[in-house]
Amino acid sequence: MGRVMMHANQIELTVADVRTLLRDQLPQWSDSEIRPVSSHGTVAALFRIGDDRVARFPLVRGDSVEVEAEVRRELDAARRLAGLTRFATPEPVALGEPAPAYPQHWAVFTWLDGDVVTSADVSGSVELARDLAEFVTQVHAMPTEGRTFEGDHRGGVLGDHDAWVRHSIDNSRELMDAAALTQAWEELVALPREAPDVWCHQDLMPGNLLTDGTHLTGVIDVGMLGVADPAVDLQPAWNLLEPVARQAFRDALDVDDLTWERGRAWAFAQAIGCLWYYVETNPPMSQLARTTLAALLDESRG
């Protein structure tokens, strides 16, 4: 694909490799047109299969058991979200097996048409903000059936990310005001937690949101769906929305002050890691992190 290598142990995959995988495992689609999908995503390589499907291949070579569990979890997440809201989400189609052409499990989902919000000027859209709030509210209302947060990724305990955030701030000294970032983080990481775990998308980045130019039409990349701190799904307030739309998002969610501040904390922790890590290998992702952090700092000063 000619992708810039963003990670150690990143796997490169070609159209020919994907065609081989389809021929051997899903021959009903082996004659379909296969097209790599241009994306600033950092987790998976995407290939369209015909007009209606897309294959997702984890970019990083990992433990086979863990990768299989991750891919199966993404398929399960797609099943859970299918039809849950009025917004389109990918539906699971097939599970691919490891093979010489690609050494790990992979998956096929339905393809969703629409423009990602990064290609449309919707950051000031109150309509989009309210749509996002509706999606978040409906996901959070899913019954947890006793599930609680698992793992150490975002959405769990803020303090678990303290070392990584400080490491990232130190690596960002030439990119932003490290003193201001440190002060903001020290205030955010100390926030207490009161709200119980709920189902969360956990990755509401602009590149995962589809729009018709005004409204939200779909949400993709659902693999991080899990039970977590509800504040983690407030990220679009700062990684996408301008102040007026941000306030509309908050009003529609009826978020209390503590949850809102914890949302700022999760948005900060996610962005600061991307700022320096992708500055050369994925500049759009690094720039998004910069604008997110600037919005967070501006709101703090305000």
PDB file of N, CA, C and O in Angstrom, residues 46-84:
ATOM      1  N   LEU A  46      -7.126  -1.044   5.674  1.00  0.00           N
ATOM      2  CA  LEU A  46      -8.471  -1.287   5.161  1.00  0.00           C
ATOM      3  C   LEU A  46      -8.435  -1.500   3.652  1.00  0.00           C
ATOM      4  O   LEU A  46      -7.747  -0.787   2.930  1.00  0.00           O
ATOM      5  N   PHE A  47      -9.221  -2.495   3.207  1.00  0.00           N
ATOM      6  CA  PHE A  47      -9.356  -2.765   1.776  1.00  0.00           C
ATOM      7  C   PHE A  47     -10.827  -2.976   1.459  1.00  0.00           C
ATOM      8  O   PHE A  47     -11.480  -3.830   2.079  1.00  0.00           O
ATOM      9  N   ARG A  48     -11.327  -2.209   0.507  1.00  0.00           N
ATOM     10  CA  ARG A  48     -12.702  -2.422   0.074  1.00  0.00           C
ATOM     11  C   ARG A  48     -12.784  -3.659  -0.806  1.00  0.00           C
ATOM     12  O   ARG A  48     -11.908  -3.914  -1.644  1.00  0.00           O
ATOM     13  N   ILE A  49     -13.846  -4.419  -0.616  1.00  0.00           N
ATOM     14  CA  ILE A  49     -14.123  -5.599  -1.429  1.00  0.00           C
ATOM     15  C   ILE A  49     -15.419  -5.310  -2.179  1.00  0.00           C
ATOM     16  O   ILE A  49     -16.509  -5.337  -1.593  1.00  0.00           O
ATOM     17  N   GLY A  50     -15.304  -4.987  -3.465  1.00  0.00           N
ATOM     18  CA  GLY A  50     -16.479  -4.553  -4.198  1.00  0.00           C
ATOM     19  C   GLY A  50     -16.968  -3.230  -3.644  1.00  0.00           C
ATOM     20  O   GLY A  50     -16.199  -2.401  -3.152  1.00  0.00           O
ATOM     21  N   ASP A  51     -18.291  -3.033  -3.695  1.00  0.00           N
ATOM     22  CA  ASP A  51     -18.870  -1.776  -3.222  1.00  0.00           C
ATOM     23  C   ASP A  51     -19.467  -1.874  -1.828  1.00  0.00           C
ATOM     24  O   ASP A  51     -19.750  -0.841  -1.213  1.00  0.00           O
ATOM     25  N   ASP A  52     -19.653  -3.083  -1.323  1.00  0.00           N
ATOM     26  CA  ASP A  52     -20.463  -3.256  -0.119  1.00  0.00           C
ATOM     27  C   ASP A  52     -19.707  -3.739   1.109  1.00  0.00           C
ATOM     28  O   ASP A  52     -20.287  -3.798   2.197  1.00  0.00           O
ATOM     29  N   ARG A  53     -18.421  -4.086   0.979  1.00  0.00           N
ATOM     30  CA  ARG A  53     -17.709  -4.683   2.099  1.00  0.00           C
ATOM     31  C   ARG A  53     -16.321  -4.059   2.251  1.00  0.00           C
ATOM     32  O   ARG A  53     -15.757  -3.515   1.304  1.00  0.00           O
ATOM     33  N   VAL A  54     -15.782  -4.195   3.456  1.00  0.00           N
ATOM     34  CA  VAL A  54     -14.432  -3.726   3.723  1.00  0.00           C
ATOM     35  C   VAL A  54     -13.749  -4.727   4.649  1.00  0.00           C
ATOM     36  O   VAL A  54     -14.352  -5.225   5.602  1.00  0.00           O
ATOM     37  N   ALA A  55     -12.504  -5.043   4.340  1.00  0.00           N
ATOM     38  CA  ALA A  55     -11.708  -5.939   5.178  1.00  0.00           C
ATOM     39  C   ALA A  55     -10.772  -5.107   6.040  1.00  0.00           C
ATOM     40  O   ALA A  55     -10.174  -4.134   5.562  1.00  0.00           O
ATOM     41  N   ARG A  56     -10.681  -5.491   7.312  1.00  0.00           N
ATOM     42  CA  ARG A  56      -9.805  -4.794   8.267  1.00  0.00           C
ATOM     43  C   ARG A  56      -8.712  -5.762   8.724  1.00  0.00           C
ATOM     44  O   ARG A  56      -8.999  -6.862   9.198  1.00  0.00           O
ATOM     45  N   PHE A  57      -7.469  -5.304   8.592  1.00  0.00           N
ATOM     46  CA  PHE A  57      -6.309  -6.109   8.966  1.00  0.00           C
ATOM     47  C   PHE A  57      -5.515  -5.378  10.039  1.00  0.00           C
ATOM     48  O   PHE A  57      -5.004  -4.275   9.782  1.00  0.00           O
ATOM     49  N   PRO A  58      -5.404  -5.919  11.256  1.00  0.00           N
ATOM     50  CA  PRO A  58      -4.580  -5.263  12.279  1.00  0.00           C
ATOM     51  C   PRO A  58      -3.182  -4.975  11.734  1.00  0.00           C
ATOM     52  O   PRO A  58      -2.542  -5.846  11.143  1.00  0.00           O
ATOM     53  N   LEU A  59      -2.723  -3.753  11.934  1.00  0.00           N
ATOM     54  CA  LEU A  59      -1.446  -3.331  11.363  1.00  0.00           C
ATOM     55  C   LEU A  59      -0.234  -3.945  12.046  1.00  0.00           C
ATOM     56  O   LEU A  59       0.783  -4.183  11.416  1.00  0.00           O
ATOM     57  N   VAL A  60      -0.355  -4.165  13.353  1.00  0.00           N
ATOM     58  CA  VAL A  60       0.817  -4.579  14.128  1.00  0.00           C
ATOM     59  C   VAL A  60       0.792  -6.077  14.371  1.00  0.00           C
ATOM     60  O   VAL A  60      -0.223  -6.645  14.779  1.00  0.00           O
ATOM     61  N   ARG A  61       1.917  -6.716  14.108  1.00  0.00           N
ATOM     62  CA  ARG A  61       2.043  -8.142  14.400  1.00  0.00           C
ATOM     63  C   ARG A  61       2.065  -8.331  15.913  1.00  0.00           C
ATOM     64  O   ARG A  61       2.854  -7.714  16.626  1.00  0.00           O
ATOM     65  N   GLY A  62       1.197  -9.187  16.411  1.00  0.00           N
ATOM     66  CA  GLY A  62       1.098  -9.393  17.850  1.00  0.00           C
ATOM     67  C   GLY A  62       0.949 -10.857  18.207  1.00  0.00           C
ATOM     68  O   GLY A  62       1.039 -11.743  17.343  1.00  0.00           O
ATOM     69  N   ASP A  63       0.727 -11.109  19.494  1.00  0.00           N
ATOM     70  CA  ASP A  63       0.478 -12.467  19.954  1.00  0.00           C
ATOM     71  C   ASP A  63      -0.775 -13.004  19.262  1.00  0.00           C
ATOM     72  O   ASP A  63      -1.813 -12.340  19.230  1.00  0.00           O
ATOM     73  N   SER A  64      -0.687 -14.204  18.712  1.00  0.00           N
ATOM     74  CA  SER A  64      -1.775 -14.725  17.881  1.00  0.00           C
ATOM     75  C   SER A  64      -3.079 -14.853  18.658  1.00  0.00           C
ATOM     76  O   SER A  64      -4.157 -14.559  18.137  1.00  0.00           O
ATOM     77  N   VAL A  65      -2.987 -15.275  19.911  1.00  0.00           N
ATOM     78  CA  VAL A  65      -4.194 -15.433  20.730  1.00  0.00           C
ATOM     79  C   VAL A  65      -4.814 -14.066  21.008  1.00  0.00           C
ATOM     80  O   VAL A  65      -6.038 -13.886  20.921  1.00  0.00           O
ATOM     81  N   GLU A  66      -3.989 -13.093  21.327  1.00  0.00           N
ATOM     82  CA  GLU A  66      -4.492 -11.753  21.633  1.00  0.00           C
ATOM     83  C   GLU A  66      -5.087 -11.087  20.400  1.00  0.00           C
ATOM     84  O   GLU A  66      -6.131 -10.423  20.483  1.00  0.00           O
ATOM     85  N   VAL A  67      -4.443 -11.253  19.244  1.00  0.00           N
ATOM     86  CA  VAL A  67      -4.967 -10.652  18.019  1.00  0.00           C
ATOM     87  C   VAL A  67      -6.300 -11.287  17.651  1.00  0.00           C
ATOM     88  O   VAL A  67      -7.256 -10.594  17.280  1.00  0.00           O
ATOM     89  N   GLU A  68      -6.392 -12.608  17.755  1.00  0.00           N
ATOM     90  CA  GLU A  68      -7.666 -13.265  17.459  1.00  0.00           C
ATOM     91  C   GLU A  68      -8.772 -12.756  18.381  1.00  0.00           C
ATOM     92  O   GLU A  68      -9.890 -12.466  17.930  1.00  0.00           O
ATOM     93  N   ALA A  69      -8.456 -12.629  19.666  1.00  0.00           N
ATOM     94  CA  ALA A  69      -9.456 -12.127  20.615  1.00  0.00           C
ATOM     95  C   ALA A  69      -9.874 -10.704  20.250  1.00  0.00           C
ATOM     96  O   ALA A  69     -11.063 -10.351  20.339  1.00  0.00           O
ATOM     97  N   GLU A  70      -8.911  -9.894  19.829  1.00  0.00           N
ATOM     98  CA  GLU A  70      -9.206  -8.510  19.457  1.00  0.00           C
ATOM     99  C   GLU A  70     -10.125  -8.460  18.248  1.00  0.00           C
ATOM    100  O   GLU A  70     -11.094  -7.689  18.217  1.00  0.00           O
ATOM    101  N   VAL A  71      -9.847  -9.270  17.232  1.00  0.00           N
ATOM    102  CA  VAL A  71     -10.659  -9.273  16.018  1.00  0.00           C
ATOM    103  C   VAL A  71     -12.058  -9.799  16.317  1.00  0.00           C
ATOM    104  O   VAL A  71     -13.067  -9.247  15.852  1.00  0.00           O
ATOM    105  N   ARG A  72     -12.139 -10.862  17.108  1.00  0.00           N
ATOM    106  CA  ARG A  72     -13.459 -11.392  17.479  1.00  0.00           C
ATOM    107  C   ARG A  72     -14.242 -10.370  18.310  1.00  0.00           C
ATOM    108  O   ARG A  72     -15.468 -10.260  18.166  1.00  0.00           O
ATOM    109  N   ARG A  73     -13.549  -9.631  19.153  1.00  0.00           N
ATOM    110  CA  ARG A  73     -14.206  -8.596  19.961  1.00  0.00           C
ATOM    111  C   ARG A  73     -14.772  -7.494  19.060  1.00  0.00           C
ATOM    112  O   ARG A  73     -15.859  -6.965  19.309  1.00  0.00           O
ATOM    113  N   GLU A  74     -14.046  -7.154  17.996  1.00  0.00           N
ATOM    114  CA  GLU A  74     -14.542  -6.143  17.078  1.00  0.00           C
ATOM    115  C   GLU A  74     -15.784  -6.632  16.329  1.00  0.00           C
ATOM    116  O   GLU A  74     -16.745  -5.872  16.133  1.00  0.00           O
ATOM    117  N   LEU A  75     -15.781  -7.899  15.936  1.00  0.00           N
ATOM    118  CA  LEU A  75     -16.960  -8.467  15.290  1.00  0.00           C
ATOM    119  C   LEU A  75     -18.150  -8.471  16.250  1.00  0.00           C
ATOM    120  O   LEU A  75     -19.282  -8.157  15.860  1.00  0.00           O
ATOM    121  N   ASP A  76     -17.901  -8.817  17.502  1.00  0.00           N
ATOM    122  CA  ASP A  76     -18.964  -8.826  18.502  1.00  0.00           C
ATOM    123  C   ASP A  76     -19.500  -7.417  18.735  1.00  0.00           C
ATOM    124  O   ASP A  76     -20.714  -7.209  18.872  1.00  0.00           O
ATOM    125  N   ALA A  77     -18.595  -6.433  18.766  1.00  0.00           N
ATOM    126  CA  ALA A  77     -19.020  -5.050  18.946  1.00  0.00           C
ATOM    127  C   ALA A  77     -19.927  -4.617  17.805  1.00  0.00           C
ATOM    128  O   ALA A  77     -20.945  -3.938  18.022  1.00  0.00           O
ATOM    129  N   ALA A  78     -19.583  -4.999  16.589  1.00  0.00           N
ATOM    130  CA  ALA A  78     -20.415  -4.645  15.446  1.00  0.00           C
ATOM    131  C   ALA A  78     -21.796  -5.278  15.561  1.00  0.00           C
ATOM    132  O   ALA A  78     -22.811  -4.655  15.210  1.00  0.00           O
ATOM    133  N   ARG A  79     -21.857  -6.499  16.047  1.00  0.00           N
ATOM    134  CA  ARG A  79     -23.158  -7.155  16.238  1.00  0.00           C
ATOM    135  C   ARG A  79     -23.994  -6.410  17.270  1.00  0.00           C
ATOM    136  O   ARG A  79     -25.195  -6.231  17.096  1.00  0.00           O
ATOM    137  N   ARG A  80     -23.357  -5.991  18.350  1.00  0.00           N
ATOM    138  CA  ARG A  80     -24.086  -5.302  19.417  1.00  0.00           C
ATOM    139  C   ARG A  80     -24.647  -3.960  18.951  1.00  0.00           C
ATOM    140  O   ARG A  80     -25.747  -3.556  19.363  1.00  0.00           O
ATOM    141  N   LEU A  81     -23.898  -3.256  18.116  1.00  0.00           N
ATOM    142  CA  LEU A  81     -24.306  -1.920  17.710  1.00  0.00           C
ATOM    143  C   LEU A  81     -25.254  -1.914  16.514  1.00  0.00           C
ATOM    144  O   LEU A  81     -25.954  -0.925  16.285  1.00  0.00           O
ATOM    145  N   ALA A  82     -25.275  -3.003  15.754  1.00  0.00           N
ATOM    146  CA  ALA A  82     -26.087  -3.032  14.538  1.00  0.00           C
ATOM    147  C   ALA A  82     -27.553  -2.755  14.865  1.00  0.00           C
ATOM    148  O   ALA A  82     -28.184  -3.478  15.636  1.00  0.00           O
ATOM    149  N   GLY A  83     -28.097  -1.684  14.297  1.00  0.00           N
ATOM    150  CA  GLY A  83     -29.488  -1.339  14.488  1.00  0.00           C
ATOM    151  C   GLY A  83     -29.821  -0.709  15.826  1.00  0.00           C
ATOM    152  O   GLY A  83     -30.987  -0.406  16.093  1.00  0.00           O
ATOM    153  N   LEU A  84     -28.827  -0.492  16.670  1.00  0.00           N
ATOM    154  CA  LEU A  84     -29.090   0.066  17.999  1.00  0.00           C
ATOM    155  C   LEU A  84     -29.562   1.512  17.918  1.00  0.00           C
ATOM    156  O   LEU A  84     -30.417   1.938  18.695  1.00  0.00           O
TER     157      LEU A  84
END
